[in-house]
Amino acid sequence: MKKFLPWIVIGILAIGAYTWTKNFNNTAVNLDESVKESWANVQTSYQRRNDLIGNLVNTVKGAADFEKSTLEAVVNARAKATSINIDPSKISPEQLAKFNQVQGGLSGALKSLLVTVERYPELKTNQNFLKLQDELTSTENTIQTARTRFNESVKPYNNHVRQFPGSLLAGILNFDKKPYFDAEVGADKPVNVDFN
């Protein structure tokens, strides 16, 4: 019996190591899939905004003598925003910052468009424009919710792959820490409202 004892101990340790590795890996995969799903929801929300902006621009174009440069800025910002694609399995802080920067540029151009619209009473009473404006506001809220949920899904994943002893396996199994969605650059500064 004594000669089998080392083999029994080795067998128990091997089964324990296998079980621990399998459980860590499966949990990390599930959490990683949650992060990917949340990222897809963020992209879907931004895509909805991009689609609405196209309709909004076309509605505004119909208004006589509307500032062409404002529309061009929105169209160009929209084109830049739709050109950035991020693979959710390889999200890096740099990619997320670039995505955020481009989307921030689109938000800025869109704000300029909406401020400029205030000078056109016929646009402000156009039912299509008003409906698009309401949908755009709703979509901006959806984007904020999707970004918050993305960050909420990143937290348990990062905790799982960064806490010891799981962090040892995370490096071996290629489960890297995921970045959080940060605020847009300049969001910490107060908004300057000018009624002139």
mmCIF file of N, CA, C and O in Angstrom, residues 5 15 30 34 49 75 95 130 160:
data_model
loop_
_atom_site.group_PDB
_atom_site.id
_atom_site.type_symbol
_atom_site.label_atom_id
_atom_site.label_comp_id
_atom_site.label_asym_id
_atom_site.label_seq_id
_atom_site.Cartn_x
_atom_site.Cartn_y
_atom_site.Cartn_z
ATOM 1 N N LEU A 5 0.955 4.930 -2.451
ATOM 2 C CA LEU A 5 0.615 6.211 -1.834
ATOM 3 C C LEU A 5 1.143 7.414 -2.635
ATOM 4 O O LEU A 5 0.395 8.365 -2.883
ATOM 5 N N ILE A 15 -5.603 15.733 -10.612
ATOM 6 C CA ILE A 15 -7.045 15.965 -10.782
ATOM 7 C C ILE A 15 -7.410 17.340 -10.238
ATOM 8 O O ILE A 15 -8.184 18.073 -10.859
ATOM 9 N N ASN A 30 -16.439 32.605 -20.139
ATOM 10 C CA ASN A 30 -17.792 33.151 -19.962
ATOM 11 C C ASN A 30 -17.766 34.656 -19.732
ATOM 12 O O ASN A 30 -18.568 35.403 -20.319
ATOM 13 N N SER A 34 -19.115 37.793 -22.137
ATOM 14 C CA SER A 34 -19.987 38.875 -21.649
ATOM 15 C C SER A 34 -19.431 40.231 -22.055
ATOM 16 O O SER A 34 -20.182 41.132 -22.445
ATOM 17 N N ARG A 49 -27.004 55.530 -33.907
ATOM 18 C CA ARG A 49 -26.795 56.978 -33.956
ATOM 19 C C ARG A 49 -26.310 57.393 -35.352
ATOM 20 O O ARG A 49 -26.793 58.359 -35.920
ATOM 21 N N VAL A 75 -21.102 65.228 -41.691
ATOM 22 C CA VAL A 75 -20.927 64.109 -42.622
ATOM 23 C C VAL A 75 -19.510 63.543 -42.515
ATOM 24 O O VAL A 75 -19.313 62.320 -42.466
ATOM 25 N N GLN A 95 -6.896 51.491 -28.665
ATOM 26 C CA GLN A 95 -8.010 51.376 -29.607
ATOM 27 C C GLN A 95 -9.265 52.031 -29.041
ATOM 28 O O GLN A 95 -9.983 52.732 -29.751
ATOM 29 N N LEU A 130 -38.087 67.038 -35.842
ATOM 30 C CA LEU A 130 -38.375 66.896 -34.407
ATOM 31 C C LEU A 130 -38.349 65.429 -33.977
ATOM 32 O O LEU A 130 -37.819 65.090 -32.910
ATOM 33 N N HIS A 160 -11.318 38.580 -12.264
ATOM 34 C CA HIS A 160 -11.054 37.149 -12.389
ATOM 35 C C HIS A 160 -9.641 36.870 -12.903
ATOM 36 O O HIS A 160 -8.954 35.989 -12.386
#
